[in-house]
Short mmCIF file of C-alpha atoms and ligand atoms in Angstrom, two decimals:
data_model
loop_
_atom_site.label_atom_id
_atom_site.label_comp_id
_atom_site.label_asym_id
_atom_site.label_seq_id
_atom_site.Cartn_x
_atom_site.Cartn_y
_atom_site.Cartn_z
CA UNK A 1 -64.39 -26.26 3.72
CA UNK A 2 -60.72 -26.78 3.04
CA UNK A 3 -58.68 -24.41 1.15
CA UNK A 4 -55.19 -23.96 0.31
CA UNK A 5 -52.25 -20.91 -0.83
CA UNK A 6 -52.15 -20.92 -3.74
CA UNK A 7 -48.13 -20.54 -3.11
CA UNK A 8 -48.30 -23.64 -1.28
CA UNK A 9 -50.48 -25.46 -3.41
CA UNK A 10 -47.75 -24.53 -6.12
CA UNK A 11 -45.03 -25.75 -3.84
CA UNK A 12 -46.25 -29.30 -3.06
CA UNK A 13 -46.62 -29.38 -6.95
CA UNK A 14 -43.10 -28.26 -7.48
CA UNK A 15 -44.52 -25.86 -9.80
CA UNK A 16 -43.92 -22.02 -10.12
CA UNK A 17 -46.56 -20.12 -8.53
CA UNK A 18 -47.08 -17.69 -12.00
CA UNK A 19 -48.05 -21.06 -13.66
CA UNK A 20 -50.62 -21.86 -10.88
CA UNK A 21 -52.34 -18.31 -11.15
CA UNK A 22 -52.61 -18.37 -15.41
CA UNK A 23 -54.16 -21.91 -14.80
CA UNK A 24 -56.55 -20.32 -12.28
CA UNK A 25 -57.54 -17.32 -14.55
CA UNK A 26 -57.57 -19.75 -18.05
CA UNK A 27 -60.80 -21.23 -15.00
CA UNK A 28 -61.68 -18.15 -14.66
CA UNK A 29 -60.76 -17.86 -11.24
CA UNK A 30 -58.73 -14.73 -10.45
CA UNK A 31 -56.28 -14.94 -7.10
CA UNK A 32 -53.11 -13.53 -6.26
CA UNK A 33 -50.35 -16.04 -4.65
CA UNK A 34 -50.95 -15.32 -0.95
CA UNK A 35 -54.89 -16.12 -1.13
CA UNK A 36 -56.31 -19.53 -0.40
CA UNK A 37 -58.64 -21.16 -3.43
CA UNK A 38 -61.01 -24.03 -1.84
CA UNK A 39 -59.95 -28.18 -2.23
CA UNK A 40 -62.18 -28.59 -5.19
CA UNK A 41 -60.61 -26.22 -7.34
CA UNK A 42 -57.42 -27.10 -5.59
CA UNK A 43 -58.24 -30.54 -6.83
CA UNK A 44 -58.98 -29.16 -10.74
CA UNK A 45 -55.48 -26.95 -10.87
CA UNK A 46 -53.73 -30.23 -9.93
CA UNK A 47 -55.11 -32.46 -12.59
CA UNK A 48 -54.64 -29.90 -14.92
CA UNK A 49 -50.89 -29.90 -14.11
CA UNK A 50 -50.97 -33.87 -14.86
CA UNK A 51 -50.33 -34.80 -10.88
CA UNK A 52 -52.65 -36.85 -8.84
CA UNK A 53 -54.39 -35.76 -5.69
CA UNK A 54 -54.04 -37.82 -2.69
CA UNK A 55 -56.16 -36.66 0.08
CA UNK A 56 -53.68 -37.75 3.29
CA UNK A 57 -54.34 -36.86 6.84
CA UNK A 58 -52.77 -33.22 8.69
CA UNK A 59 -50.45 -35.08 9.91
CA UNK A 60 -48.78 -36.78 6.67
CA UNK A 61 -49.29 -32.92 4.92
CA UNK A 62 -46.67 -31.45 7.89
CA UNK A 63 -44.30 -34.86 6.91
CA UNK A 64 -44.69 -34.74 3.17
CA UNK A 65 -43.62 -30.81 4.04
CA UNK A 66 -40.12 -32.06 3.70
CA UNK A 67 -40.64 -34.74 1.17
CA UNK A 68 -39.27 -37.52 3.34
CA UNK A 69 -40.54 -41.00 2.68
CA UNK A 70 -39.24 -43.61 4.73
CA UNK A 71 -37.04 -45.94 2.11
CA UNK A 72 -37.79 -49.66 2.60
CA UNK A 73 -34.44 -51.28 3.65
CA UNK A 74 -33.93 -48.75 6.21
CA UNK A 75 -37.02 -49.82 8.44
CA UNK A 76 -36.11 -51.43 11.81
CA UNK A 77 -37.91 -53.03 13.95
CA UNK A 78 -38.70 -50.17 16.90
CA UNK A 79 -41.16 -50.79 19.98
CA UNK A 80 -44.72 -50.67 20.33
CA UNK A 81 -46.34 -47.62 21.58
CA UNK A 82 -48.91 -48.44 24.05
CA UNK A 83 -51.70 -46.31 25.61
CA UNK A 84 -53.15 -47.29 28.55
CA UNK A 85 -57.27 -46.27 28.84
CA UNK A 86 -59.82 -46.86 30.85
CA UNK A 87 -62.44 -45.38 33.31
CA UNK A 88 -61.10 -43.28 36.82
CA UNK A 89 -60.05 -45.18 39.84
CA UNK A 90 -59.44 -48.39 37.65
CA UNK A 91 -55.96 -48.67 38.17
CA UNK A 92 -54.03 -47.52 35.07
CA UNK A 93 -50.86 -45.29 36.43
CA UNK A 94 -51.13 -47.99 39.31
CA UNK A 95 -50.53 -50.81 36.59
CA UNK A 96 -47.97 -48.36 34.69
CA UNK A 97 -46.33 -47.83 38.22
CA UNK A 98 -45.95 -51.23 38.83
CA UNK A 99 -44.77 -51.83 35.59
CA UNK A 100 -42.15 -49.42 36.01
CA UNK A 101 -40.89 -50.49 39.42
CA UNK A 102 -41.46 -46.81 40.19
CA UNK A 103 -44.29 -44.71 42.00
CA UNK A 104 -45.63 -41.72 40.40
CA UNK A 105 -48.86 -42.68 41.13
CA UNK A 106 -47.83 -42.11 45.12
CA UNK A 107 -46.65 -38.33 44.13
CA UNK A 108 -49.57 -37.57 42.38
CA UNK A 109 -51.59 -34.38 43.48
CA UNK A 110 -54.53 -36.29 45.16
CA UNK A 111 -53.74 -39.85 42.99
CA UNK A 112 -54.95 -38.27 40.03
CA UNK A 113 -53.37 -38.06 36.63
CA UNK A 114 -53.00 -34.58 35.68
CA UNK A 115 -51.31 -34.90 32.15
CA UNK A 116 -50.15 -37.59 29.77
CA UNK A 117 -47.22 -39.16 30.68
CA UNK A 118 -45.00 -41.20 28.58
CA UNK A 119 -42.59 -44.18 29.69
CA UNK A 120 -40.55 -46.54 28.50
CA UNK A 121 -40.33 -49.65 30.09
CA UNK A 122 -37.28 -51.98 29.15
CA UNK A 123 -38.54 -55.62 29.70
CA UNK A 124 -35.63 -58.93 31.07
CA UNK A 125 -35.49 -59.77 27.58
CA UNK A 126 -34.37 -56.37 26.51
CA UNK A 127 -36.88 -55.25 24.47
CA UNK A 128 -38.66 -52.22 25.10
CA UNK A 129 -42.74 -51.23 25.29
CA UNK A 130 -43.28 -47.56 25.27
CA UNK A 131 -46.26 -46.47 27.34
CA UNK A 132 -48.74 -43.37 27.43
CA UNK A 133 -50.78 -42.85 30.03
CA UNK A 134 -53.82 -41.12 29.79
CA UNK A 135 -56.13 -38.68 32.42
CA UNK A 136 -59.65 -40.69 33.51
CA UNK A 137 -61.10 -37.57 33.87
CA UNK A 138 -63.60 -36.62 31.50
CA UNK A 139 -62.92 -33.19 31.02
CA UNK A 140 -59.94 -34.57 29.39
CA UNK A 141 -61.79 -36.88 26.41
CA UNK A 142 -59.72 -35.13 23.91
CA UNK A 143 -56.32 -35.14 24.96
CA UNK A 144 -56.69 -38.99 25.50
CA UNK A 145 -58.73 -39.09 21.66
CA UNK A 146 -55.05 -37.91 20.87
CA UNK A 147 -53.32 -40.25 22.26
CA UNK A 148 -54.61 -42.94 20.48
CA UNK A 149 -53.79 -41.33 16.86
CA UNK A 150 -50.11 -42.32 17.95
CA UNK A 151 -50.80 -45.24 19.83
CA UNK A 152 -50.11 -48.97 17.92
CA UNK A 153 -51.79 -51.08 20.91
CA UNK A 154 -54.30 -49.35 23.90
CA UNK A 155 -54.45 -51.09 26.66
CA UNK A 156 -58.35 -51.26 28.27
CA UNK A 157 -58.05 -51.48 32.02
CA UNK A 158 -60.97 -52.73 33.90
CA UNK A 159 -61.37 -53.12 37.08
CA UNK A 160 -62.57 -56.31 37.95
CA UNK A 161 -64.70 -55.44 40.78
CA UNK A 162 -66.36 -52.57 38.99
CA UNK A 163 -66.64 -53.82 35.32
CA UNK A 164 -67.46 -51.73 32.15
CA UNK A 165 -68.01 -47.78 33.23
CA UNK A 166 -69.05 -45.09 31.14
CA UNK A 167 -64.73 -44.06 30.70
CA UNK A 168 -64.39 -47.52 29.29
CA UNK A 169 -67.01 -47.19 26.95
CA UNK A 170 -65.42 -44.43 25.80
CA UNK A 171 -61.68 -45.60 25.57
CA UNK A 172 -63.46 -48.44 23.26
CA UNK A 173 -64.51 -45.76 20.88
CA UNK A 174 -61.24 -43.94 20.64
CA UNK A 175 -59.59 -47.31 19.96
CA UNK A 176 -61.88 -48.10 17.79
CA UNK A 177 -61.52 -45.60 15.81
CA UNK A 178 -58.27 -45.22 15.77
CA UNK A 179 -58.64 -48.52 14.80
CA UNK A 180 -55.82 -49.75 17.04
CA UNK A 181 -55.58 -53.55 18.14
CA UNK A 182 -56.92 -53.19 22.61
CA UNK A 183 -55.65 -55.53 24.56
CA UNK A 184 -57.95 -55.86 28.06
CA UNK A 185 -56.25 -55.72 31.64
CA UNK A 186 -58.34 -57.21 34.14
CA UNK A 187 -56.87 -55.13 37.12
CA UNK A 188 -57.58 -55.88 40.76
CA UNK A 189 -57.73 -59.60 40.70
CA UNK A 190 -56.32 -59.20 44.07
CA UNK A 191 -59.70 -58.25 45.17
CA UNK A 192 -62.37 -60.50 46.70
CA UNK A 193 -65.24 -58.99 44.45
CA UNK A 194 -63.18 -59.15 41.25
CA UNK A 195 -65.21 -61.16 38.57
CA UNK A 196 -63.09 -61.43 35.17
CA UNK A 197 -65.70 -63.47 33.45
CA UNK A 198 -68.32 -61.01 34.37
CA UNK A 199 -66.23 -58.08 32.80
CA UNK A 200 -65.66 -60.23 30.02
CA UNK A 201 -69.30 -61.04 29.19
CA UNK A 202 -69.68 -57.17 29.93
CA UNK A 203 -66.99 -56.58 26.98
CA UNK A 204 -69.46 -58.27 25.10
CA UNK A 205 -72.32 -55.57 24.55
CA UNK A 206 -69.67 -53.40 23.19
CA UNK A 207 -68.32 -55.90 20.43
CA UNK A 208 -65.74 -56.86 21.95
CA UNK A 209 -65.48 -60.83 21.59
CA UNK A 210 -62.88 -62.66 24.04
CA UNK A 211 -61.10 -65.32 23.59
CA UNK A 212 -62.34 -67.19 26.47
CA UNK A 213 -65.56 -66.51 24.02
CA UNK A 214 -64.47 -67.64 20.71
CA UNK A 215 -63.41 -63.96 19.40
CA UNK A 216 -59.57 -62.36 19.02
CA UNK A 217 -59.66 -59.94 22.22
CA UNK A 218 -56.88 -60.89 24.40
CA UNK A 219 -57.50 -60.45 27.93
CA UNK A 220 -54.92 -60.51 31.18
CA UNK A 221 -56.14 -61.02 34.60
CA UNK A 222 -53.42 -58.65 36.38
CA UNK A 223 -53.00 -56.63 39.73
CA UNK A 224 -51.05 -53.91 40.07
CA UNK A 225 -50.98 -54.32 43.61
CA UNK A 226 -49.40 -57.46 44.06
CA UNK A 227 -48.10 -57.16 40.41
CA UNK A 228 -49.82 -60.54 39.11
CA UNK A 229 -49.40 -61.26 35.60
CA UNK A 230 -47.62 -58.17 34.79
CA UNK A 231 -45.25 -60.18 32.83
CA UNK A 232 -48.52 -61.81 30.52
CA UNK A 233 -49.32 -58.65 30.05
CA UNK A 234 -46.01 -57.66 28.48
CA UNK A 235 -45.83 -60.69 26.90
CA UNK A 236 -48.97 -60.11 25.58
CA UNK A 237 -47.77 -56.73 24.27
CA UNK A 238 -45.04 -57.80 22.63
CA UNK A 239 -46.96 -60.98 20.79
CA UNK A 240 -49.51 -58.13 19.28
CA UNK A 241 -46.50 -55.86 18.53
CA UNK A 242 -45.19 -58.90 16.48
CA UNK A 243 -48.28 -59.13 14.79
CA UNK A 244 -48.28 -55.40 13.57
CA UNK A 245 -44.48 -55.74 12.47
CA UNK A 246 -43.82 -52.48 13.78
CA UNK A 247 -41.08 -50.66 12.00
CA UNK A 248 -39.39 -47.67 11.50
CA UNK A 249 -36.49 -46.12 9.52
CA UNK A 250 -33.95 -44.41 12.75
CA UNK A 251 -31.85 -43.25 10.36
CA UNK A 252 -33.46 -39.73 8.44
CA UNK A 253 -34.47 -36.54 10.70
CA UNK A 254 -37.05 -37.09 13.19
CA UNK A 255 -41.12 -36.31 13.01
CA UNK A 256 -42.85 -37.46 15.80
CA UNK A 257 -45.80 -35.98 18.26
CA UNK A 258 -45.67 -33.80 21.01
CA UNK A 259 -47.63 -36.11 24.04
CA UNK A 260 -47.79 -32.67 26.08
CA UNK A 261 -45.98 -29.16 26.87
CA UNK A 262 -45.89 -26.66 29.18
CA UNK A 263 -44.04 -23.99 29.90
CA UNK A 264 -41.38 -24.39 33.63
CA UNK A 265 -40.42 -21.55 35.61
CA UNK A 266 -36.60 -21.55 35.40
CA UNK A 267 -36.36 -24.15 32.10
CA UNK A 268 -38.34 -22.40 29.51
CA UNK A 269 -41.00 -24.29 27.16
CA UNK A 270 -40.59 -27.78 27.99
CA UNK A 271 -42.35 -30.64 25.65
CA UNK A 272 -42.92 -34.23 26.10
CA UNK A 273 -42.40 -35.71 22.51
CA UNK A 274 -42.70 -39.19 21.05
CA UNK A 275 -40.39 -40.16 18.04
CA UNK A 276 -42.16 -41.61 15.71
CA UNK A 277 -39.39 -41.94 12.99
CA UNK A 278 -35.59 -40.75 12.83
CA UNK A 279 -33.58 -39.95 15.04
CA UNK A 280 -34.08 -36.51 17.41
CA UNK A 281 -30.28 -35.61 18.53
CA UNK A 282 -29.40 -32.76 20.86
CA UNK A 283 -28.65 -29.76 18.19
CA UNK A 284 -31.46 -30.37 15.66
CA UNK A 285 -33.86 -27.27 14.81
CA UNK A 286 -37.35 -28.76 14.66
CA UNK A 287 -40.84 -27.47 14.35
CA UNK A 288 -43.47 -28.41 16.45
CA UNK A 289 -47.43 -27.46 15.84
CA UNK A 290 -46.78 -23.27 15.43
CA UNK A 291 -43.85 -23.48 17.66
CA UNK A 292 -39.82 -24.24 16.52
CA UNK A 293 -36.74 -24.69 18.98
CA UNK A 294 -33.38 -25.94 18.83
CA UNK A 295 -32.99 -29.27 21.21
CA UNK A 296 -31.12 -28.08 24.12
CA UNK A 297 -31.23 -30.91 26.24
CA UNK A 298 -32.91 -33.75 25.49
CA UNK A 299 -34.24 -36.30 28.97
CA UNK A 300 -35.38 -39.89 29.05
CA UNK A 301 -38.68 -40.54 31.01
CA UNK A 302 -36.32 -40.95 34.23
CA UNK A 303 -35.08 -37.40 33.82
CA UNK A 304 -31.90 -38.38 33.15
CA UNK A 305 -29.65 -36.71 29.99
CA UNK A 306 -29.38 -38.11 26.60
CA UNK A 307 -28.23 -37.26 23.35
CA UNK A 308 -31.07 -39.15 21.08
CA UNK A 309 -33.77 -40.62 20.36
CA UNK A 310 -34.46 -43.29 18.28
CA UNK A 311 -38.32 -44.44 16.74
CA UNK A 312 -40.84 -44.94 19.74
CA UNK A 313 -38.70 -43.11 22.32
CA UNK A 314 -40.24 -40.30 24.98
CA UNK A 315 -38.10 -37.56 25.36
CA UNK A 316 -38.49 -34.32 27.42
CA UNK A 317 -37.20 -31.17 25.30
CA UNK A 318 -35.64 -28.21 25.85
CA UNK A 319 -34.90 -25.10 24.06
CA UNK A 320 -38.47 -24.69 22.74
CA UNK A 321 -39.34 -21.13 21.69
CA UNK A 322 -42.72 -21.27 22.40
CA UNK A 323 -45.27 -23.60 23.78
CA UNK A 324 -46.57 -26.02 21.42
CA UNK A 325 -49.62 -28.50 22.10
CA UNK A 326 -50.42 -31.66 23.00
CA UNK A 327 -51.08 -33.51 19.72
CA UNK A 328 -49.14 -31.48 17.73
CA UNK A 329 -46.86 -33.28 14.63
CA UNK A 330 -42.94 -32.24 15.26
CA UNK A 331 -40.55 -32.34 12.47
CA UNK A 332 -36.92 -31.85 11.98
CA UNK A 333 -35.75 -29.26 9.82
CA UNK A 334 -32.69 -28.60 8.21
CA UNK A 335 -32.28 -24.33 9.20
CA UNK A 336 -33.24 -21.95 11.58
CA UNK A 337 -34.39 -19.75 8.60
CA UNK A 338 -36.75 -23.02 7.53
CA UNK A 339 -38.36 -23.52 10.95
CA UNK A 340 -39.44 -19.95 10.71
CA UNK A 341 -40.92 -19.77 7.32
CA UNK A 342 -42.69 -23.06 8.51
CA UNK A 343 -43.83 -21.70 11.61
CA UNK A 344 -45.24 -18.31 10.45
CA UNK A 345 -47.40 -20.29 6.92
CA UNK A 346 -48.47 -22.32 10.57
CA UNK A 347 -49.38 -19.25 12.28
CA UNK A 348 -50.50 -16.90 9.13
CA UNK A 349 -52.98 -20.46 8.67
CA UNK A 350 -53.91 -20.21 12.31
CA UNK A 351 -55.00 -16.85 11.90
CA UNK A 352 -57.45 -17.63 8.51
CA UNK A 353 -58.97 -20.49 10.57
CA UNK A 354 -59.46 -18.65 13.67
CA UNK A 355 -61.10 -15.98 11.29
CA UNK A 356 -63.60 -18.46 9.56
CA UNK A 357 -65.97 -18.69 11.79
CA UNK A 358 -67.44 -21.83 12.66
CA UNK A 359 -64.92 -23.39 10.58
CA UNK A 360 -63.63 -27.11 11.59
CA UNK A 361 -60.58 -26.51 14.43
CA UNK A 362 -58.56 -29.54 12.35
CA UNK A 363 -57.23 -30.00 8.97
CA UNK A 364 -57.94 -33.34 8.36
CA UNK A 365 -58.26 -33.70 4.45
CA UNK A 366 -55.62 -31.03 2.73
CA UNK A 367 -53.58 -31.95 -0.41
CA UNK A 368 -50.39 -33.24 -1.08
CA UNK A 369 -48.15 -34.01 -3.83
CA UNK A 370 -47.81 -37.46 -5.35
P1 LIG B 1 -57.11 -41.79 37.23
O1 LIG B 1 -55.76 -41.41 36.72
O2 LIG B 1 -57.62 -40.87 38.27
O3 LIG B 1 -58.10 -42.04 36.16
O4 LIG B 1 -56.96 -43.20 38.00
P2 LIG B 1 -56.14 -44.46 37.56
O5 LIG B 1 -56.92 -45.30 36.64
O6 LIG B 1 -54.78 -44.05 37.14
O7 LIG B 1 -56.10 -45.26 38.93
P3 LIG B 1 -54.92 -45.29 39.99
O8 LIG B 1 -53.77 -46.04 39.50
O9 LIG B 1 -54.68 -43.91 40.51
O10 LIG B 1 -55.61 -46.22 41.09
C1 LIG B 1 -56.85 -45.87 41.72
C2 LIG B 1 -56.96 -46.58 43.05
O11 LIG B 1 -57.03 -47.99 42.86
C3 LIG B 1 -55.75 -46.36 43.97
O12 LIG B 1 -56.19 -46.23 45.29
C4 LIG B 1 -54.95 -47.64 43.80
O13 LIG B 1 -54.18 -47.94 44.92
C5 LIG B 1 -56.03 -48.67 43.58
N1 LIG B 1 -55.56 -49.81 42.77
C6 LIG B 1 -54.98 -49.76 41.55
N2 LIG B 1 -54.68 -50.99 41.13
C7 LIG B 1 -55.07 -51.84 42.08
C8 LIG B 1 -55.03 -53.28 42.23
O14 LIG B 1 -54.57 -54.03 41.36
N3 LIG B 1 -55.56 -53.79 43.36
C9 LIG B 1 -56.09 -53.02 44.34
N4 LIG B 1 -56.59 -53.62 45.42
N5 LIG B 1 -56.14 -51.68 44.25
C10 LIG B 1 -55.64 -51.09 43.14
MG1 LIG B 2 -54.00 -42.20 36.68
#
């Protein structure tokens, strides 16, 4: 079950804790500040202090933290962020690779993904697509679950001479529910055994309707070897990114998600993070997951030095004080002294879940103030 402080649950009412306890006891519930009282009674306290509960994801509870919404005439248009799925071997750092006129795939231990990676890729026309790439092994399901919660468009690659495999069945069902828009990339059209129709009846069985077949699935025959269609693709991309009038305000603090981290011999904790709103400037204290750091240096997905990043940027940071992980919400905040009182109520909460045995590993429903 779900349970709160009841010094925080005072705090996201902007209420003083004393008040919060006599409202307890007058239900005959007797706790101290520090102890945590379950949702429903969480729920009763917070109607009895005339607010309204809104039960909002963990995510949104880390943003509303600082009490930051994003104010209307400030939103800006800001690029899709695209994750590219699909089962092993099928092509998708090829495709990304060719996408980027570059060759990671090529330096890859053995060909194989080992991590996320995240790219921008800045199109003729100037406007950007920002793309994830995800491992096709299965061992590493929920790292790419993740990446869809911060994905706007997933790309499905399919090999056309292999069709549907058990990986793609399984991107589906992230992107489904994540319930983000997937766009299909018929890869390897350059082969002599490719069959797009056949993929495309295949799509089919897993409700996914073509257009060739009278649904709203786009599809792109592509190869990334001889880079065929690449540019449908991104024109495809951006069409659908129209469609979801993708915005964002660049001009408040950033919050974002950390796509993956690890800690470098030589540079310290090192994090891939994806701004999702603001602005992330070298300088800025931030909190990420249990961890905090002040931006040191802050590198584009070429490696090269900048000083920020704007809404659906990559970044590489430095100056991490500890390792966070993949998946984990970063925030801006505005003192050293705040990052720590954030990061120990993270790592105090840690500790209570780690203790309830059996308890669920995510806080998906927790309460915030209206
Ligand atoms: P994992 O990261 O291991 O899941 O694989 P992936 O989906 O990223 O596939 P990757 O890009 O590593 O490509 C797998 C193999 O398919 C490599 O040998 C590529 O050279 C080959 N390949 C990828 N795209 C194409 C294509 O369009 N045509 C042909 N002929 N081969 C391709
Ligand atoms: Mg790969």
């Amino acid at each position: 079950p779900e349970a709160i402080t009841v010094q925080e649950l005072a705090n996201r009412m902007a209420e003083r804790g004393a008040d919060v306890i006599k409202a307890l006891m007058k239900m005959g519930v007797m706790a101290t500040i520090n102890q945590t009282i379950d949702a429903d009674t969480a729920e009763l306290i917070i109607g009895e202090f005339g607010h309204t509960v809104r039960r909002v994801s963990a995510a949104d509870v880390e943003l509303g933290l600082e009490g930051e919404a994003d104010i209307d005439d400030h939103l800006l248009p800001r690029p899709p962020v695209v994750t590219i799925m699909g089962h092993v071997d099928h092509g998708k750092t090829s495709l990304l690779d060719a996408l980027r006129q570059t060759d990671v795939a090529a330096h890859e231990a053995g060909g194989i993904t080992q991590h996320i990676g995240a790219y921008q890729v800045t199109l003729p026309s100037s406007k950007k697509i920002t793309f994830i790439d995800t491992p096709g092994h299965a061992a590493f399901t929920e790292m790419r679950a993740r990446g869809a919660n911060v994905t706007d468009i997933v790309v499905l690659v399919v090999a056309g001479d292999d069709g549907i495999m058990p990986q793609t069945v399984e991107a589906i069902h992230h992107a489904k529910a994540a319930k983000v828009p997937i766009l299909v990339a018929i890869n390897k059209m350059d082969k002599p055994d490719a069959n797009a129709n056949r993929v495309r009846q295949e799509l089919l069985s897993h409700e996914l309707v073509t257009e060739e077949m009278g649904g709203d699935v786009l599809t792109v025959e592509v190869s990334a070897k001889t880079k065929m269609n690449l540019d449908k693709l991104e024109e495809a991309l951006l069409l659908q990114a129209e469609i979801l009038d993708l915005k964002a305000n660049p001009d408040r603090s950033a919050v974002g998600a950390v796509v993956e981290a690890k800690m470098e011999r030589g540079r310290g904790s090192v994090a891939t993070l994806l701004v999702q709103k603001g602005t992330l400037k070298v300088g800025d204290i931030f909190v990420a997951g249990a961890e905090w750091g002040r931006v040191r240096a802050l590198l584009d997905d070429r490696g090269r030095n900048i000083d920020s990043a704007g809404p659906a940027m990559p970044v590489e940071v430095l100056g991490l004080q500890g390792t966070p992980q993949a998946g984990d919400v970063f925030v801006v905040v505005e003192s050293e002294a705040r990052a720590r009182e954030i990061t120990e109520f993270r790592a105090h909460r840690e500790r209570e879940k780690q203790a309830a045995a059996g308890a669920r590993s995510t806080l998906e429903q927790m309460f915030s103030k209206i």
